[in-house]
CSV table of C-alpha atoms and ligand atoms in Angstrom, one decimal:
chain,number,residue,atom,x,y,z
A,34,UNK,CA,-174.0,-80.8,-40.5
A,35,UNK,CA,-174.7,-77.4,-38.5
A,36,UNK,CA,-172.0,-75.1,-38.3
A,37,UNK,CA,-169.7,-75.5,-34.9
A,38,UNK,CA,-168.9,-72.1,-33.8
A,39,UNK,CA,-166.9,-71.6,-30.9
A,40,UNK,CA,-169.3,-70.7,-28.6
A,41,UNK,CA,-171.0,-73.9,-29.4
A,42,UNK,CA,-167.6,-75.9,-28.8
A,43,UNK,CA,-166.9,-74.4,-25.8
A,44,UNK,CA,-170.3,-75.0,-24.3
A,45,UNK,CA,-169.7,-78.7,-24.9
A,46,UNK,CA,-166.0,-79.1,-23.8
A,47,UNK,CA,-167.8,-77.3,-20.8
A,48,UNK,CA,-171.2,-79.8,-20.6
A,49,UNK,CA,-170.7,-82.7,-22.2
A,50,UNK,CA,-166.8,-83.3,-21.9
A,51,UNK,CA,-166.2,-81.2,-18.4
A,52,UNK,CA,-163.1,-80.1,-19.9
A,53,UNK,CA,-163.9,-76.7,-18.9
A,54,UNK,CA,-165.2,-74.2,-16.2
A,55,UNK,CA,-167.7,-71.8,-17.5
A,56,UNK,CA,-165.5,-68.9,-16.4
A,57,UNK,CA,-162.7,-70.4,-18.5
A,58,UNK,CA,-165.2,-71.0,-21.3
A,59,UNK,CA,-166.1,-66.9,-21.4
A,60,UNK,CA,-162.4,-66.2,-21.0
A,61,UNK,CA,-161.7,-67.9,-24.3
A,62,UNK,CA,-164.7,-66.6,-25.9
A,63,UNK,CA,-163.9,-62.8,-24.8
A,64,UNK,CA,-160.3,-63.2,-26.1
A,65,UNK,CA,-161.8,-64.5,-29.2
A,66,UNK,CA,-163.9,-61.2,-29.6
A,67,UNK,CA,-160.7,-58.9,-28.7
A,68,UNK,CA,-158.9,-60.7,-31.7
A,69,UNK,CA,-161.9,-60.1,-34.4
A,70,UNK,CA,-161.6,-56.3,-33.3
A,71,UNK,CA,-157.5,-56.9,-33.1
A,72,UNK,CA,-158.0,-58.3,-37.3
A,73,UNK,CA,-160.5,-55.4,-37.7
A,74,UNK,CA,-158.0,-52.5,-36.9
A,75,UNK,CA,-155.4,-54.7,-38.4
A,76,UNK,CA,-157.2,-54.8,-41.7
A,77,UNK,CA,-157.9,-51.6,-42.4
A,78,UNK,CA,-153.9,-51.0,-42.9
A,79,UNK,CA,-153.4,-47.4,-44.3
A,80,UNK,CA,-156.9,-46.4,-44.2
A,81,UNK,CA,-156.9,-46.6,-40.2
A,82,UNK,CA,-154.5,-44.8,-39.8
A,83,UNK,CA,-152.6,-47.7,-37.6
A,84,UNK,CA,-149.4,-48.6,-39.5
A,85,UNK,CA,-146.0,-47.3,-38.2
A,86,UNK,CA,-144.3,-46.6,-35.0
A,87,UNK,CA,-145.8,-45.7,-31.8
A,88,UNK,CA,-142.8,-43.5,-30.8
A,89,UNK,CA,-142.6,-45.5,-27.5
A,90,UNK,CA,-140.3,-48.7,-26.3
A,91,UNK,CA,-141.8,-51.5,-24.2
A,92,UNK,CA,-140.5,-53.1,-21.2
A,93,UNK,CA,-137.9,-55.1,-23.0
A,94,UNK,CA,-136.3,-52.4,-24.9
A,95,UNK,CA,-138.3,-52.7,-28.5
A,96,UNK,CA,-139.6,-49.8,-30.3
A,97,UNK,CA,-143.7,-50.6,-30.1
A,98,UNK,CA,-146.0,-49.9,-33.6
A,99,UNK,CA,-149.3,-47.8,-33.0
A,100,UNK,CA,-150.8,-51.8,-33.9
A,101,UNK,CA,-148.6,-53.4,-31.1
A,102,UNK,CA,-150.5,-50.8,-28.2
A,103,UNK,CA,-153.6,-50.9,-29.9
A,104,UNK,CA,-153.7,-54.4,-29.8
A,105,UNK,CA,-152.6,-54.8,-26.2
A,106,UNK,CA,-155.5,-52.1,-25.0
A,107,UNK,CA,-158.4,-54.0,-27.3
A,108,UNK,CA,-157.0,-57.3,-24.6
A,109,UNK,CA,-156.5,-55.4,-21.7
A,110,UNK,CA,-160.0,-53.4,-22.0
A,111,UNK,CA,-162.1,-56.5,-23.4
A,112,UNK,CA,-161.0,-58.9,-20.2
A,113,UNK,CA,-161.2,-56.4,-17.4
A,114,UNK,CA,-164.7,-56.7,-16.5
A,115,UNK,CA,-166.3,-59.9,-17.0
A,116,UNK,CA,-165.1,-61.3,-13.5
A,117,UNK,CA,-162.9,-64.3,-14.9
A,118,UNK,CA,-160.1,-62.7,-14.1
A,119,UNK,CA,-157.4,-62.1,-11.5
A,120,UNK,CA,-154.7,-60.8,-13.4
A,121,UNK,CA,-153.6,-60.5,-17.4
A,122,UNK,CA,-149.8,-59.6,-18.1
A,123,UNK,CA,-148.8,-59.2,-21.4
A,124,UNK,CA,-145.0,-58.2,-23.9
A,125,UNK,CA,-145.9,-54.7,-24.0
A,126,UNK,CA,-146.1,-54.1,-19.9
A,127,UNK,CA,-143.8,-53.9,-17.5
A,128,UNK,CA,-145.7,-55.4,-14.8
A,129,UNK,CA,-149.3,-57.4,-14.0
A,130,UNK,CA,-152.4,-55.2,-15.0
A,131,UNK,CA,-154.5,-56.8,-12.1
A,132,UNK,CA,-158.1,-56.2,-11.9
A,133,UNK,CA,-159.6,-53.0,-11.0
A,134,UNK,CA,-161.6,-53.2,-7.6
A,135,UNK,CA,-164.6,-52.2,-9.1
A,136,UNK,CA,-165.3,-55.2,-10.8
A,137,UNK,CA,-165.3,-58.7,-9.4
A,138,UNK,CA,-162.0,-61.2,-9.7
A,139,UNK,CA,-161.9,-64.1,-11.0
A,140,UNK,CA,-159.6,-67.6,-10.9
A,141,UNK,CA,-157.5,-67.1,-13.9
A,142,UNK,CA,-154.0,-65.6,-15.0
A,143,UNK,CA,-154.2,-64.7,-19.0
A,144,UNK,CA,-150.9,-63.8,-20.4
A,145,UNK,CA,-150.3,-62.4,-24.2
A,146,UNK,CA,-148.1,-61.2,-27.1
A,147,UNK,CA,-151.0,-58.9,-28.5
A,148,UNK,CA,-149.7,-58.6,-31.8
A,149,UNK,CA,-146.7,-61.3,-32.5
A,150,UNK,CA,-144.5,-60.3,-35.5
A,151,UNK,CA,-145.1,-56.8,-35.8
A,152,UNK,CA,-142.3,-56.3,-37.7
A,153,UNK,CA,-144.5,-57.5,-40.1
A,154,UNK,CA,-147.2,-55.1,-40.1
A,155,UNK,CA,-145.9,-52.5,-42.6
A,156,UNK,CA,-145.3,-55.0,-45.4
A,157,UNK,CA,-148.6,-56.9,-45.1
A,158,UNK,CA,-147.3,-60.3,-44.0
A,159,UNK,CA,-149.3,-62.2,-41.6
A,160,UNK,CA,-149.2,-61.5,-37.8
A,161,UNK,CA,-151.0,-62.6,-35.2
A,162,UNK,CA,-151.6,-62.8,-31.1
A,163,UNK,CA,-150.3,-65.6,-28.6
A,164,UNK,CA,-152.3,-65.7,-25.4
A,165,UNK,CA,-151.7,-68.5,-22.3
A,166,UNK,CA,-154.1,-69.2,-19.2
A,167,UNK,CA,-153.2,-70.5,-16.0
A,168,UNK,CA,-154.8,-71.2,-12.5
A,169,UNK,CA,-154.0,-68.1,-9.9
A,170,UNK,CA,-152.9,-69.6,-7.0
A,171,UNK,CA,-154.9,-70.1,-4.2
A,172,UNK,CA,-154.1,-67.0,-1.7
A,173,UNK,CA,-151.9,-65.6,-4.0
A,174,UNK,CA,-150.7,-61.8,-3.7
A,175,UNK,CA,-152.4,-58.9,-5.9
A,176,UNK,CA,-153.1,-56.2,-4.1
A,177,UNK,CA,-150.0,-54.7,-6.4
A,178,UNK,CA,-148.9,-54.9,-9.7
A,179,UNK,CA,-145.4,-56.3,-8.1
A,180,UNK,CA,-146.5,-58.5,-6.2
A,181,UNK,CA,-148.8,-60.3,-8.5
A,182,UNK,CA,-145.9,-61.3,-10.6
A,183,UNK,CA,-145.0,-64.1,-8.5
A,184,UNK,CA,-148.5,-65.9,-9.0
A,185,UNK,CA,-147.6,-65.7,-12.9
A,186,UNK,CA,-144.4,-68.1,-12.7
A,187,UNK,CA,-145.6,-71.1,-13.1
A,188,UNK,CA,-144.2,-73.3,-15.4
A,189,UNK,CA,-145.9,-74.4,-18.7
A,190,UNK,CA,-147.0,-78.1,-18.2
A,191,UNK,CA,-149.7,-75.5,-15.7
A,192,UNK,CA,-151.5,-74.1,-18.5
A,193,UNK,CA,-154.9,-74.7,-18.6
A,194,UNK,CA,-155.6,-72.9,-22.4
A,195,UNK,CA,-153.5,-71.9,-24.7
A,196,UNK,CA,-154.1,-70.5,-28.1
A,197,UNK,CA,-152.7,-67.7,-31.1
A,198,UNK,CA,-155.0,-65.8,-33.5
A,199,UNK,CA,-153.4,-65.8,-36.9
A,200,UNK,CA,-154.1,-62.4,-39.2
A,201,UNK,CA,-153.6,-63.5,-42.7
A,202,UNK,CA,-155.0,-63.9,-45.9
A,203,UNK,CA,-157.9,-65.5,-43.7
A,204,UNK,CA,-157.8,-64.8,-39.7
A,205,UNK,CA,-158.1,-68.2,-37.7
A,206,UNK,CA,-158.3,-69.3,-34.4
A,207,UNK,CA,-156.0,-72.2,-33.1
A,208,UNK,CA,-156.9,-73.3,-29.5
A,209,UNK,CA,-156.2,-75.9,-27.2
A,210,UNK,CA,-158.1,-76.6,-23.7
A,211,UNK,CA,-155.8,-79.6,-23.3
A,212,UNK,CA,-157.9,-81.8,-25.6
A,213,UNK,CA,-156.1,-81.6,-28.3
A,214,UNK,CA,-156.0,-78.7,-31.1
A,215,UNK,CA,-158.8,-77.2,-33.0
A,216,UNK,CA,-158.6,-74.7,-35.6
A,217,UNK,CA,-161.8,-72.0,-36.4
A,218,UNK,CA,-161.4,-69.5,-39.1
A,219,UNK,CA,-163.4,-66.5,-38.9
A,220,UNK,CA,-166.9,-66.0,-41.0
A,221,UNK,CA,-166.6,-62.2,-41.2
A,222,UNK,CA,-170.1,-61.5,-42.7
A,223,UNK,CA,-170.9,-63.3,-39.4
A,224,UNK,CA,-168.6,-62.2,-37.1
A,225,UNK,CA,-168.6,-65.6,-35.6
A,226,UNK,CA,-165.4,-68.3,-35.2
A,227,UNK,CA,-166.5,-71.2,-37.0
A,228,UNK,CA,-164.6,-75.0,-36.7
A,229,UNK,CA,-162.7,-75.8,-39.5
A,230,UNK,CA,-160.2,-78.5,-38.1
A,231,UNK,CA,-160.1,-80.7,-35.6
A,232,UNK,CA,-157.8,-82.9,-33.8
A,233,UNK,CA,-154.8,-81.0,-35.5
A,234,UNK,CA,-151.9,-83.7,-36.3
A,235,UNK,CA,-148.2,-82.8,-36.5
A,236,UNK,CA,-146.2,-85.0,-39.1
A,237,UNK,CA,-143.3,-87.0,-37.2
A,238,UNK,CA,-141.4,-86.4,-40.1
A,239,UNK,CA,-140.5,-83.2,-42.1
A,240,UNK,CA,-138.4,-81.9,-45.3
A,241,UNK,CA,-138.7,-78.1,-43.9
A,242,UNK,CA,-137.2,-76.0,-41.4
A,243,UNK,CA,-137.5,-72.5,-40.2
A,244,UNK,CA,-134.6,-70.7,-38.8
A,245,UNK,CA,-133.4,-67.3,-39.0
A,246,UNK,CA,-130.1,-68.2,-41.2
A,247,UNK,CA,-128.5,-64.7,-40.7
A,248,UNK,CA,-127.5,-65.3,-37.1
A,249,UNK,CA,-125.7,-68.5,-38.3
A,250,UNK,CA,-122.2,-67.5,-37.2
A,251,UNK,CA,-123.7,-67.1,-33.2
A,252,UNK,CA,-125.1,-70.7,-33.3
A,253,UNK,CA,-123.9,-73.4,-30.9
A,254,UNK,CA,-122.2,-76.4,-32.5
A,255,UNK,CA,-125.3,-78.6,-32.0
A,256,UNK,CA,-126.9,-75.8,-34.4
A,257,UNK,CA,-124.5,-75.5,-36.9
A,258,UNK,CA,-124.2,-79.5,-37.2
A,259,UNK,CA,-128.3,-79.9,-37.7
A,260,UNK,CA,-128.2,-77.0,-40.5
A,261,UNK,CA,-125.3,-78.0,-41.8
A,262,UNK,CA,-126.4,-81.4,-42.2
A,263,UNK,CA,-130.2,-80.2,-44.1
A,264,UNK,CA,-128.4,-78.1,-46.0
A,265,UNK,CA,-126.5,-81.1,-47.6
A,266,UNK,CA,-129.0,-82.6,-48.7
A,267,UNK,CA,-129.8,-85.8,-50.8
A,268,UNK,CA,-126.1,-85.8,-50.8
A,269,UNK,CA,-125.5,-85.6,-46.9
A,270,UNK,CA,-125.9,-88.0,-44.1
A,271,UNK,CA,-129.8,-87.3,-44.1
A,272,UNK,CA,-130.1,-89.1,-47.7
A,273,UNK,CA,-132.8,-86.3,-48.3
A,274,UNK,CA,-133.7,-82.6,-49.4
A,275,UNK,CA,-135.0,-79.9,-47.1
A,276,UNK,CA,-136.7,-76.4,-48.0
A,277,UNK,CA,-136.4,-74.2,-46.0
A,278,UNK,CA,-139.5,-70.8,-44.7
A,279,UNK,CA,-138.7,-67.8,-42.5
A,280,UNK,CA,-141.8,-65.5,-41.6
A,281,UNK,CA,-140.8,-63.6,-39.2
A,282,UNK,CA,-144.3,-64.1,-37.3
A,283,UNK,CA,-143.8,-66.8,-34.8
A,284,UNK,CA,-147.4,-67.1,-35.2
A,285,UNK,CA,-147.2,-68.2,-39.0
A,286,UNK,CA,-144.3,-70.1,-38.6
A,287,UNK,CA,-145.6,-72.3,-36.3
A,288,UNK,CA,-149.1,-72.5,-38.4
A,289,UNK,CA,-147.7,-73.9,-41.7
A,290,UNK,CA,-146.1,-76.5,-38.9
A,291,UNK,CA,-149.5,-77.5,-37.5
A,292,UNK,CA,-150.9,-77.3,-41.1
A,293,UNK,CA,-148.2,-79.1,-43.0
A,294,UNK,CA,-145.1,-80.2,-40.1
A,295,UNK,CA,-141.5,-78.7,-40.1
A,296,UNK,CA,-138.8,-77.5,-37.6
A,297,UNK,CA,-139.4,-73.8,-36.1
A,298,UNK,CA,-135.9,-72.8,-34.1
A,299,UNK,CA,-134.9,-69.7,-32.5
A,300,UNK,CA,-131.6,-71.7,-30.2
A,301,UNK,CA,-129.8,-70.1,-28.2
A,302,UNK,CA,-127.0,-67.7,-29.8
A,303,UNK,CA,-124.4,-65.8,-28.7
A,304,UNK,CA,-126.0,-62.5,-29.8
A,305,UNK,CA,-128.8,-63.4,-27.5
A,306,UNK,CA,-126.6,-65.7,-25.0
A,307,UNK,CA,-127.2,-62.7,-22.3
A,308,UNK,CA,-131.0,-62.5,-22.2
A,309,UNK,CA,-131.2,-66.7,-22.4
A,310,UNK,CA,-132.2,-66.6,-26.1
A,311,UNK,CA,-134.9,-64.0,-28.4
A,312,UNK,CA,-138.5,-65.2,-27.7
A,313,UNK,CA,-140.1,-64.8,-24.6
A,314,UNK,CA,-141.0,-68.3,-22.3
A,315,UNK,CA,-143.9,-66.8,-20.3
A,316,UNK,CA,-146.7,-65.4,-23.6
A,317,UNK,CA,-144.9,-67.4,-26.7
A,318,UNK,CA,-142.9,-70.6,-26.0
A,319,UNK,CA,-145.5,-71.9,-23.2
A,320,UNK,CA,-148.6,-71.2,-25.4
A,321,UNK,CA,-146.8,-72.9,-28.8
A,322,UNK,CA,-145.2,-75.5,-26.7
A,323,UNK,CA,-148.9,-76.7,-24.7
A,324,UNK,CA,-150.1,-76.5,-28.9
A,325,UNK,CA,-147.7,-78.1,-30.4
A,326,UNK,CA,-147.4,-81.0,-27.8
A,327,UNK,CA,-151.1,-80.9,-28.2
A,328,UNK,CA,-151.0,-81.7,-31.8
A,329,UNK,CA,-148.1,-84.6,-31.4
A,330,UNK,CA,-145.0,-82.5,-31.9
A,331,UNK,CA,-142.5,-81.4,-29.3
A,332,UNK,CA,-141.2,-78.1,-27.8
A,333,UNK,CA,-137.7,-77.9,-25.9
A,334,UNK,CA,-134.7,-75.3,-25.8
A,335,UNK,CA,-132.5,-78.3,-27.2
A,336,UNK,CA,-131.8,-79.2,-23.5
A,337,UNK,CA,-134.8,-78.9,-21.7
A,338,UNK,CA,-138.5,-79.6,-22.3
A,339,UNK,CA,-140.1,-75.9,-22.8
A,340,UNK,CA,-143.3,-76.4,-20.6
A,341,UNK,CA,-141.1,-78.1,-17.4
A,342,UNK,CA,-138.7,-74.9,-17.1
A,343,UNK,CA,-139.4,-72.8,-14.0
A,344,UNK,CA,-139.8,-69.4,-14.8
A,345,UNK,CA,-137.8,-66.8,-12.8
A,346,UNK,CA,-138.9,-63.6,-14.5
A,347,UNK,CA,-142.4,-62.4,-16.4
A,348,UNK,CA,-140.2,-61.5,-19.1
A,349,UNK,CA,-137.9,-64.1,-19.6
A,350,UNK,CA,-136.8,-65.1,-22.6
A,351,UNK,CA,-135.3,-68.7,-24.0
A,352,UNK,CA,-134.2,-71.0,-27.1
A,353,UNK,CA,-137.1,-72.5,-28.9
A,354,UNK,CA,-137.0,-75.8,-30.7
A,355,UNK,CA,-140.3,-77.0,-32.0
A,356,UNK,CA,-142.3,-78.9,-34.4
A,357,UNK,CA,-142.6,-82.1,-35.8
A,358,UNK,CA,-141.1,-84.8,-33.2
A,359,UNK,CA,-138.3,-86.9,-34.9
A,360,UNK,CA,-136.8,-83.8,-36.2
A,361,UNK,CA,-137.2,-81.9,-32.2
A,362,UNK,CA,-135.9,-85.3,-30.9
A,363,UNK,CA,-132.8,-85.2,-33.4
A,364,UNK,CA,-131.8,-81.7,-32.6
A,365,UNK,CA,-131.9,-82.3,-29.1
A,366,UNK,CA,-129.7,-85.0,-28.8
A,367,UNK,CA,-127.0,-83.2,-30.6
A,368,UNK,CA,-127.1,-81.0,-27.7
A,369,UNK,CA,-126.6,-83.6,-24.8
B,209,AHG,P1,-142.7,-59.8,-31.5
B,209,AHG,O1,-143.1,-59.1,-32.8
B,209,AHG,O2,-143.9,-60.1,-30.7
B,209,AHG,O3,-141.7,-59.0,-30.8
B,209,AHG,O4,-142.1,-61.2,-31.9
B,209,AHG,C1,-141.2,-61.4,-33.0
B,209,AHG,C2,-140.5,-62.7,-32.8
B,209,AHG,C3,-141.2,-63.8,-33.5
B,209,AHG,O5,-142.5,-63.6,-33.9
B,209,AHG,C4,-140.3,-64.2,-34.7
B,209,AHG,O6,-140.2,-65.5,-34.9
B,209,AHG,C5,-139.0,-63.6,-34.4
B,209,AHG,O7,-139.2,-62.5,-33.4
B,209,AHG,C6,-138.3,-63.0,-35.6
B,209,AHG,O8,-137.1,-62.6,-35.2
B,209,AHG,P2,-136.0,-62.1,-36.3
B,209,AHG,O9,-136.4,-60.7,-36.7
B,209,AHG,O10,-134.7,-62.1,-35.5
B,209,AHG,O11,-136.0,-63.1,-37.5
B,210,MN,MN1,-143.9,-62.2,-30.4
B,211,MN,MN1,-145.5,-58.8,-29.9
């Protein structure tokens, strides 16, 4: 069988299924590019010249590595021009970068993370980039950077693409146009994406959970009972043994669960209680949460479906729960 890149699945989600537009088909393929050249600088490590700290804090207070703003320019700089455009936001910006006059606008909103789990990069663990597309709303306001935040709130269930470059020991692609979840890994003597999964399935069922156990004392009770009851084990009222993984990278978290199933939770904590919880709703929950329902699993913040919450703010941040369904269903109802 020929090799599917993913120029040649995108042409025929575009002609054959009419899954696609064409402009959303060259949105995809141009972030595509800006994450080869995002793995490029990423691989060279100490020999770039790109590990360590920018000296600068983004919008939400967080020191930024040289890797997190050279990743955000590579997406701001690669989708500014080719007219699918109206506006791209993004983690490491304050406001909307809307689309210079000089250059035609398009119909769609891109939101990213550029470079998810930089904290990461200095240790060579995996990292990677979360990116969401919606629909700009007809008439909507651009004409500033302010203004055009508004046409970003949409909520989730909205999205019209959705997908996360993973940087690791191989660097893959994992998209979803709303037709379920494909996975390409990149041929780098080729340069080219090439298929290597398709129609992605999460196991109902799990034996392993991710969860940043330090922060256990901030938990709710609905929290500390699910834990509590995994970390029992064969001997507790789930009759079975769990393992537990903590990356770090959202991005590879949430990959061994579309590769292998499991429980990914950042809940809502009273260290983060003030901000609505650590990960940002708008460029990572959405994005996971449209993939993971995608692939069968489920997404909420233990009380709430992810992809129905209203966003208020560009930045807002909320209590992820995802993964494998039985296990996102069981945590859930311990909160209600
Ligand atoms: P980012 O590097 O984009 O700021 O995101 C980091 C996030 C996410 O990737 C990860 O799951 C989580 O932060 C890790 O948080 P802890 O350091 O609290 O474990
Ligand atoms: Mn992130
Ligand atoms: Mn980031």
């Amino acid at each position: 069988m020929a090799r599917m890149t993913l120029s040649r699945y995108l042409i025929e989600e575009q002609r054959q299924k009419g899954v696609i537009t064409a402009d959303l088909k060259l949105l995809v393929e141009v972030v595509s590019r800006a994450c080869k050249a995002i793995s490029i600088a990423i691989g060279k490590g100490g020999l770039g010249g790109v590990l360590g700290e920018a000296g600068s804090e983004n919008v939400q207070g967080e020191a930024q590595k040289k890797l997190d703003v050279v990743s955000n320019e590579i997406l701001l700089e690669a989708n500014e021009w080719g007219g699918h455009l109206a506006a791209m936001a993004s983690e490491e910006m304050d406001l909307p970068h809307t689309i210079p006059n000089r250059y035609p606008q398009g119909e769609y909103l891109l939101l990213f993370d550029p470079l998810d789990g930089s904290s990461n990069i200095d240790v060579n663990v995996s990292v990677g980039t979360i990116f969401s597309v919606l629909k700009c709303p007809e008439g909507a306001d651009l004409s500033t950077p302010e203004a055009a935040e508004q046409a970003f709130l949409q909520p989730g269930t909205t999205q019209v693409a959705a997908g996360y470059a993973v940087y690791g020991p191989t660097t893959l692609l994992v998209l979803t146009v709303g037709d379920g979840v494909v996975v390409f890994t990149l041929d780098r003597e080729m340069g080219a994406f090439v298929l290597t999964q398709e129609n992605v399935r999460i196991p109902e069922d799990t034996k392993e959970f991710a969860i940043n156990m330090s922060n256990q004392r901030y938990w709710e009770a609905p929290v500390q009972r699910y834990v509590d009851e995994l970390l029992q084990g064969k001997e507790g009222p789930r009759g079975k043994d769990f393992n537990m993984r903590w990356v770090a990278s959202m991005v590879a978290d949430v990959h061994r669960i579309m590769t292998r199933g499991g429980l990914f939770m950042y809940p809502l904590d009273a260290k983060t209680r003030d901000k609505g919880g650590k990960l940002r709703l708008m460029y990572e929950a959405n994005p996971m949460a449209f993939l993971v329902e995608q692939a069968g699993g489920a997404a909420t913040t233990g009380r709430e479906r992810i992809l129905d919450l209203q966003p208020q703010k560009l930045h807002q941040r909320v209590p992820v729960i995802l993964g494998s369904k039985n296990e996102v269903e069981r945590v859930t109802a311990y909160h209600a």
